[in-house]
CSV table of N, CA, C and O in Angstrom, one decimal:
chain,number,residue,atom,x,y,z
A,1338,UNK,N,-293.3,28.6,68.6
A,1338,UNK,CA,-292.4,27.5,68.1
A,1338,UNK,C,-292.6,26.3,69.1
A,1338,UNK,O,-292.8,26.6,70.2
A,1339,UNK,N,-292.6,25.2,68.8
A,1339,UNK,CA,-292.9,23.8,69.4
A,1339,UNK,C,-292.2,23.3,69.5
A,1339,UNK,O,-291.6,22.8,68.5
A,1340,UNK,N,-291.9,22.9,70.8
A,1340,UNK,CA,-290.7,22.5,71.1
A,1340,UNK,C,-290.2,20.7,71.0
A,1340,UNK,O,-290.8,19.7,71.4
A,1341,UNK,N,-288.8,20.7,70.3
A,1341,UNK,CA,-289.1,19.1,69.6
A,1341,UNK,C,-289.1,18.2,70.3
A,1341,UNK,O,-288.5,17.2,69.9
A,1342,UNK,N,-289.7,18.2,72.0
A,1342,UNK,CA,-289.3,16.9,72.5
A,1342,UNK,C,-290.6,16.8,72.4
A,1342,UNK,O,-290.6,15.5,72.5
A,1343,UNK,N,-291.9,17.1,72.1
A,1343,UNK,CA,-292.9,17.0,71.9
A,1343,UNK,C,-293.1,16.5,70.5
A,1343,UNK,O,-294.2,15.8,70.4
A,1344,UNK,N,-292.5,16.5,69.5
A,1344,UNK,CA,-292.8,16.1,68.4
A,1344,UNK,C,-292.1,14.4,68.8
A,1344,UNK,O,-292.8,13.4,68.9
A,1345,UNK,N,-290.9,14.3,69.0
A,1345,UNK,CA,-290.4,13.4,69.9
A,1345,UNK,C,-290.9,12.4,70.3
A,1345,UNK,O,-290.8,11.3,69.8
A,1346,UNK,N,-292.0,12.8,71.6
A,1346,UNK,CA,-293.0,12.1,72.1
A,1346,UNK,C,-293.8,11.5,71.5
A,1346,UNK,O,-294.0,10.4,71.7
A,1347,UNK,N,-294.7,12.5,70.4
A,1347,UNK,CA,-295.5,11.8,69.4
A,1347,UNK,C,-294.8,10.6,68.6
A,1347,UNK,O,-295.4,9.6,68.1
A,1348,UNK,N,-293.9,10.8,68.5
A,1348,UNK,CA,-293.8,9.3,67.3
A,1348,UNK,C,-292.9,8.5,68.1
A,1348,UNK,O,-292.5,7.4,67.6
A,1349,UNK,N,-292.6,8.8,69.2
A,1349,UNK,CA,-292.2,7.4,70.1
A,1349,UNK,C,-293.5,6.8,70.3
A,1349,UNK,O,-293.7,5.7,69.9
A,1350,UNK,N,-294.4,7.5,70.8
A,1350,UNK,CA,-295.9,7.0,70.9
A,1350,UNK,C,-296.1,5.7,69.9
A,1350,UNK,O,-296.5,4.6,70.1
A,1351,UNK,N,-295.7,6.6,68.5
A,1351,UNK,CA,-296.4,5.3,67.9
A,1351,UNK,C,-295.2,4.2,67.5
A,1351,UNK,O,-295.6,3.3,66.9
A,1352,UNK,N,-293.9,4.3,67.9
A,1352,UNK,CA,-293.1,3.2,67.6
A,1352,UNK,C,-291.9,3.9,68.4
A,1352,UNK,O,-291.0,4.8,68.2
A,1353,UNK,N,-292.4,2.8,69.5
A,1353,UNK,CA,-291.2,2.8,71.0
A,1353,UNK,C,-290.1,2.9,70.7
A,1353,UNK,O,-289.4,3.8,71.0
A,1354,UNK,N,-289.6,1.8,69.9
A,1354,UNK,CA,-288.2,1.5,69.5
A,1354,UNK,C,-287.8,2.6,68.5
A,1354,UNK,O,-286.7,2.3,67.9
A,1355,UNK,N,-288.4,3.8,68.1
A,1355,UNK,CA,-287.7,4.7,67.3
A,1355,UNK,C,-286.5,6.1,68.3
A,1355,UNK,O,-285.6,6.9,68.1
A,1356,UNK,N,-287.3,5.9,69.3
A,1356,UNK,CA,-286.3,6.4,70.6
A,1356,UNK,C,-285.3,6.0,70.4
A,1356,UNK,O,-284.6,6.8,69.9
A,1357,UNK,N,-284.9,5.2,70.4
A,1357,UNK,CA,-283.2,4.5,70.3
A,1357,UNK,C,-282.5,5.1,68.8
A,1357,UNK,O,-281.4,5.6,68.9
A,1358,UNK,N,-283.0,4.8,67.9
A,1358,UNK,CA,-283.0,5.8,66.6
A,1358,UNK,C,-282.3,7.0,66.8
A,1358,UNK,O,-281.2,7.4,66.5
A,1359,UNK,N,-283.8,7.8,67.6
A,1359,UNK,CA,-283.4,9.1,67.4
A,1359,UNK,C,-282.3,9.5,68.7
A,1359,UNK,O,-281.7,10.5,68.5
A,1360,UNK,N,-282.0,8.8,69.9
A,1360,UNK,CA,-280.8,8.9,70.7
A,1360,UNK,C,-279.7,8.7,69.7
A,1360,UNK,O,-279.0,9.7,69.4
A,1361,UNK,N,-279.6,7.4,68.9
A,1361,UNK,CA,-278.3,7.7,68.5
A,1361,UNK,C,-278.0,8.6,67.2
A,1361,UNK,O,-277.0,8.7,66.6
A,1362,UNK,N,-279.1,9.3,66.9
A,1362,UNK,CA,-279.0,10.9,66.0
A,1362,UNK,C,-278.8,11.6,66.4
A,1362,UNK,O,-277.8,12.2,66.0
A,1363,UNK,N,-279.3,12.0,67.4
A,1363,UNK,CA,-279.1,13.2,68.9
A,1363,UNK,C,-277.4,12.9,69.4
A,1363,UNK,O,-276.6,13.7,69.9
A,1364,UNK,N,-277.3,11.6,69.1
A,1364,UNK,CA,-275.5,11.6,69.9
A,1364,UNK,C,-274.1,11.1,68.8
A,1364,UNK,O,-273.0,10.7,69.0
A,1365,UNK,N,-274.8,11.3,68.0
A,1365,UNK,CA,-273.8,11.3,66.7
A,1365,UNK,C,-273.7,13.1,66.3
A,1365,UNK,O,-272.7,13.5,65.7
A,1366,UNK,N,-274.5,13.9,66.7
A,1366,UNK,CA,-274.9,15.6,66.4
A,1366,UNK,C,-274.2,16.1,67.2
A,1366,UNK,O,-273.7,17.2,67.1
A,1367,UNK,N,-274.0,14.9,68.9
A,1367,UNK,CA,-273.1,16.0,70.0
A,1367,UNK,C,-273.8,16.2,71.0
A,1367,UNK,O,-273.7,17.0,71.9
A,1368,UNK,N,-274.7,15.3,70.8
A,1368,UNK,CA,-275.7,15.4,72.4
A,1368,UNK,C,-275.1,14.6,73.5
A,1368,UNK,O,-274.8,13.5,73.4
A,1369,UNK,N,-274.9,15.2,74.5
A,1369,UNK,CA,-274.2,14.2,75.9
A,1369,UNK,C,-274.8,13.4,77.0
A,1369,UNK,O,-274.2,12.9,77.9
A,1370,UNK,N,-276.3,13.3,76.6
A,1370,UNK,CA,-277.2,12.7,77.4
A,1370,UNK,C,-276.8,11.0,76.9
A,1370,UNK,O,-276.7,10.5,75.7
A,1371,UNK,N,-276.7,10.4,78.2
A,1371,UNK,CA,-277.1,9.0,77.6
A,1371,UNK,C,-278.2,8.3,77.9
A,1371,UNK,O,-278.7,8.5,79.0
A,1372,UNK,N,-278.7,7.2,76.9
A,1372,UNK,CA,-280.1,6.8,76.6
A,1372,UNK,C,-280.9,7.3,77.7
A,1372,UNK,O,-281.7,8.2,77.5
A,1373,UNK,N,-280.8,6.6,79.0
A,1373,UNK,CA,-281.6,7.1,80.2
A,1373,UNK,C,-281.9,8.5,80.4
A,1373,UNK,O,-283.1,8.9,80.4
A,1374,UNK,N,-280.9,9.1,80.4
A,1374,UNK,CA,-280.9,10.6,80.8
A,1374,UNK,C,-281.9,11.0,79.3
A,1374,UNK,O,-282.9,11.8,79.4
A,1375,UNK,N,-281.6,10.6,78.4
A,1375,UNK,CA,-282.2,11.1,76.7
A,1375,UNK,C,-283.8,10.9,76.9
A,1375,UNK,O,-284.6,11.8,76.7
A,1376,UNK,N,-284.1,9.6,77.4
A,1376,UNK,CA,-285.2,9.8,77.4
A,1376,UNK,C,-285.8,10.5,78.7
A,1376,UNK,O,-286.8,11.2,78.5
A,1377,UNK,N,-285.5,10.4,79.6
A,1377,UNK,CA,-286.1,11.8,80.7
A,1377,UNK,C,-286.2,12.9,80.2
A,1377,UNK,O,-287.2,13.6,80.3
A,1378,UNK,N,-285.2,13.1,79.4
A,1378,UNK,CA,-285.1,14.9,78.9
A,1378,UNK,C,-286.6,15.0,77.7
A,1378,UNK,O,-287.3,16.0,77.5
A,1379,UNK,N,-286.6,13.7,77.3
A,1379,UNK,CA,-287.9,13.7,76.3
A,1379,UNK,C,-289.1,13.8,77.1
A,1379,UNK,O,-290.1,14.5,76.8
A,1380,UNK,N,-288.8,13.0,78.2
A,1380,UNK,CA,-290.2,13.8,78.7
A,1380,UNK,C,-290.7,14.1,79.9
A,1380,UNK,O,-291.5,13.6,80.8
A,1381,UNK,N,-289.6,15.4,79.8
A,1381,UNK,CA,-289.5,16.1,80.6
A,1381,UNK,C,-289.4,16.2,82.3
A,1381,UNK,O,-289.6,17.2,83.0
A,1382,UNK,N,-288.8,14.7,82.8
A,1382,UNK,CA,-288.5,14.9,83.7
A,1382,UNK,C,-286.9,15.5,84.6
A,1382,UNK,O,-286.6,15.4,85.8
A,1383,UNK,N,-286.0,16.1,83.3
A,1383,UNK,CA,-284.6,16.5,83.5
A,1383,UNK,C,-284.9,17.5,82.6
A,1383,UNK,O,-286.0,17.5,82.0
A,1384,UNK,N,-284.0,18.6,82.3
A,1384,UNK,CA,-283.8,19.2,81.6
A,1384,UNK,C,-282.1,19.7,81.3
A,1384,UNK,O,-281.2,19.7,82.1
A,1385,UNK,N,-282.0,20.1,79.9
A,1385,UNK,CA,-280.2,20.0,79.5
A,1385,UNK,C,-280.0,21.3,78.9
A,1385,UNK,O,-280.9,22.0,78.5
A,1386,UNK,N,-278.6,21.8,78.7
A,1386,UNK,CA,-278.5,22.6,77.8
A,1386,UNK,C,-279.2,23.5,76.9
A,1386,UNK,O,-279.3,23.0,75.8
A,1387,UNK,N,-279.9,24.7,77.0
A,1387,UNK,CA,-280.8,24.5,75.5
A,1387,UNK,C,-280.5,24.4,74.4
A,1387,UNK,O,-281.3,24.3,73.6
A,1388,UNK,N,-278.7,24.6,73.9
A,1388,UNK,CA,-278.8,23.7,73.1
A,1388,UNK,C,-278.7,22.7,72.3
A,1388,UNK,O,-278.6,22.5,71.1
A,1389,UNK,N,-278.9,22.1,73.5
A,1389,UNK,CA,-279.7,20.5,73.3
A,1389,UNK,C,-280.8,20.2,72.8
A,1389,UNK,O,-280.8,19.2,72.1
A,1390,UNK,N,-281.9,20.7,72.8
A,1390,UNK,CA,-283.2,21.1,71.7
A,1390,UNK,C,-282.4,21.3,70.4
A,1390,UNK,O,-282.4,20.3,69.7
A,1391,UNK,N,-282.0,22.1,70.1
A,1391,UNK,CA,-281.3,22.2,68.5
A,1391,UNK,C,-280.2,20.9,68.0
A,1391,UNK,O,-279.8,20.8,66.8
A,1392,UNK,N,-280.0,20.0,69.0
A,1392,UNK,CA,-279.6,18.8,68.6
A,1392,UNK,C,-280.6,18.0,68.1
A,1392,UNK,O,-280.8,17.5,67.0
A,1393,UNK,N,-281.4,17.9,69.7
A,1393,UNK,CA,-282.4,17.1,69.0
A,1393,UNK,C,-283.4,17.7,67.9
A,1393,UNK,O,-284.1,16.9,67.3
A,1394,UNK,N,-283.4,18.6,67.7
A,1394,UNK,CA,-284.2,19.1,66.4
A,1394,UNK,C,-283.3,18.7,64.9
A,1394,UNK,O,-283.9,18.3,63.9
A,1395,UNK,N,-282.0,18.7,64.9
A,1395,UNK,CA,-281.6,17.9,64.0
A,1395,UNK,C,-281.7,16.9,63.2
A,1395,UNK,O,-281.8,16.7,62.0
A,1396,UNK,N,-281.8,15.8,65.1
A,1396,UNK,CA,-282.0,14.1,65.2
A,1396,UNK,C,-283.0,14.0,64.8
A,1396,UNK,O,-283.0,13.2,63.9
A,1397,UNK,N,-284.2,14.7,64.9
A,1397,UNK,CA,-285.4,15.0,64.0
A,1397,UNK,C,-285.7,15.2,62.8
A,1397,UNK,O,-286.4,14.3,62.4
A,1398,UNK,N,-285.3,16.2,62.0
A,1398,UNK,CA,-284.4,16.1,60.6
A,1398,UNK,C,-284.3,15.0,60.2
A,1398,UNK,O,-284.9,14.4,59.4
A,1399,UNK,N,-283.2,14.6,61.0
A,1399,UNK,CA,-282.6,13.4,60.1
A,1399,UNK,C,-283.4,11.8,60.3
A,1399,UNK,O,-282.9,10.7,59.9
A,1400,UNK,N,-284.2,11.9,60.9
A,1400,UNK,CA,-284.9,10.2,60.7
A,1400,UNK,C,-286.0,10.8,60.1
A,1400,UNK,O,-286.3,10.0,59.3
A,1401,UNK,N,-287.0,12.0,59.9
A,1401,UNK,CA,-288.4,11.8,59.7
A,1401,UNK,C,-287.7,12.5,58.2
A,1401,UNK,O,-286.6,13.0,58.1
A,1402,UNK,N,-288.9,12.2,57.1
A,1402,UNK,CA,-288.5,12.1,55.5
A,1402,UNK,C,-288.8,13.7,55.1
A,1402,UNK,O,-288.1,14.3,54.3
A,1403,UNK,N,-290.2,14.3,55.9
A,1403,UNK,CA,-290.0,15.4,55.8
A,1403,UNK,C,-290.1,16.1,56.9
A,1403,UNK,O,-291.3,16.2,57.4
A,1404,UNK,N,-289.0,16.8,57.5
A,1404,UNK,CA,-288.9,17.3,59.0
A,1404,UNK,C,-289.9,18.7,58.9
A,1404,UNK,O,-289.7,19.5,58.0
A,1405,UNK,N,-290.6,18.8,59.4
A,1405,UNK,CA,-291.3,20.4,59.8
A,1405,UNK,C,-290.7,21.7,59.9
A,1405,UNK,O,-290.0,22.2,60.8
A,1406,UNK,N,-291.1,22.2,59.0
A,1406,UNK,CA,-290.5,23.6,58.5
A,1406,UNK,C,-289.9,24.9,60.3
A,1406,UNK,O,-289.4,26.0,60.5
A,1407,UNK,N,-290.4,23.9,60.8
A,1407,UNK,CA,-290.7,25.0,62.6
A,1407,UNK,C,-289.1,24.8,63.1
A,1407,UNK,O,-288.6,25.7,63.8
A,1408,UNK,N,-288.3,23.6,62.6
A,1408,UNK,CA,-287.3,23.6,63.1
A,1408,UNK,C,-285.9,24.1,62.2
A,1408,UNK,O,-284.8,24.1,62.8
A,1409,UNK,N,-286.0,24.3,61.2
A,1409,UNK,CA,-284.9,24.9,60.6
A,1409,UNK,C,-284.9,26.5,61.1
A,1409,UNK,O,-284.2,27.4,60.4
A,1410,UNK,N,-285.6,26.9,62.3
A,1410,UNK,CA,-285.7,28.4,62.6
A,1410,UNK,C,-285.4,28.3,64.1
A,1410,UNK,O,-285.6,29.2,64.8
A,1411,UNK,N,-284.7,26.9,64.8
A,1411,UNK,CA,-284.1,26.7,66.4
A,1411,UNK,C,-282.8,27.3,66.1
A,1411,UNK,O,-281.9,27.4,66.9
């Protein structure tokens, strides 16, 4: 299973400003990182809760149109 800060990373890659997006999906779900700390945890220089991965796999869900079948199984 693949872990979603890596899917994460990929589409911040292609549009920076979607980080901020998916922080405030991740903290509307109940995640307690703020922005700073959110993006460390994306890549990987902190780590939180695990589950906090199942938040952000949500935040995931809910911005991409069709989320990958790998995460309705976190």
């Amino acid at each position: 299973m693949e872990d979603p800060r890596i899917v994460a990373q990929t589409l911040a890659q292609k549009d920076p400003g979607w980080v901020h997006d998916l922080w405030l999906k991740y903290w509307a779900h109940g995640g307690s990182a703020g922005m700073v700390e959110f993006d460390a945890y994306l890549h990987g220089l902190t780590e939180r809760d695990p589950f906090e991965l199942k938040i952000l796999a949500w935040a995931i869900e809910d911005l991409c149109p069709a989320p990958p079948q790998r995460f309705h199984q976190l």
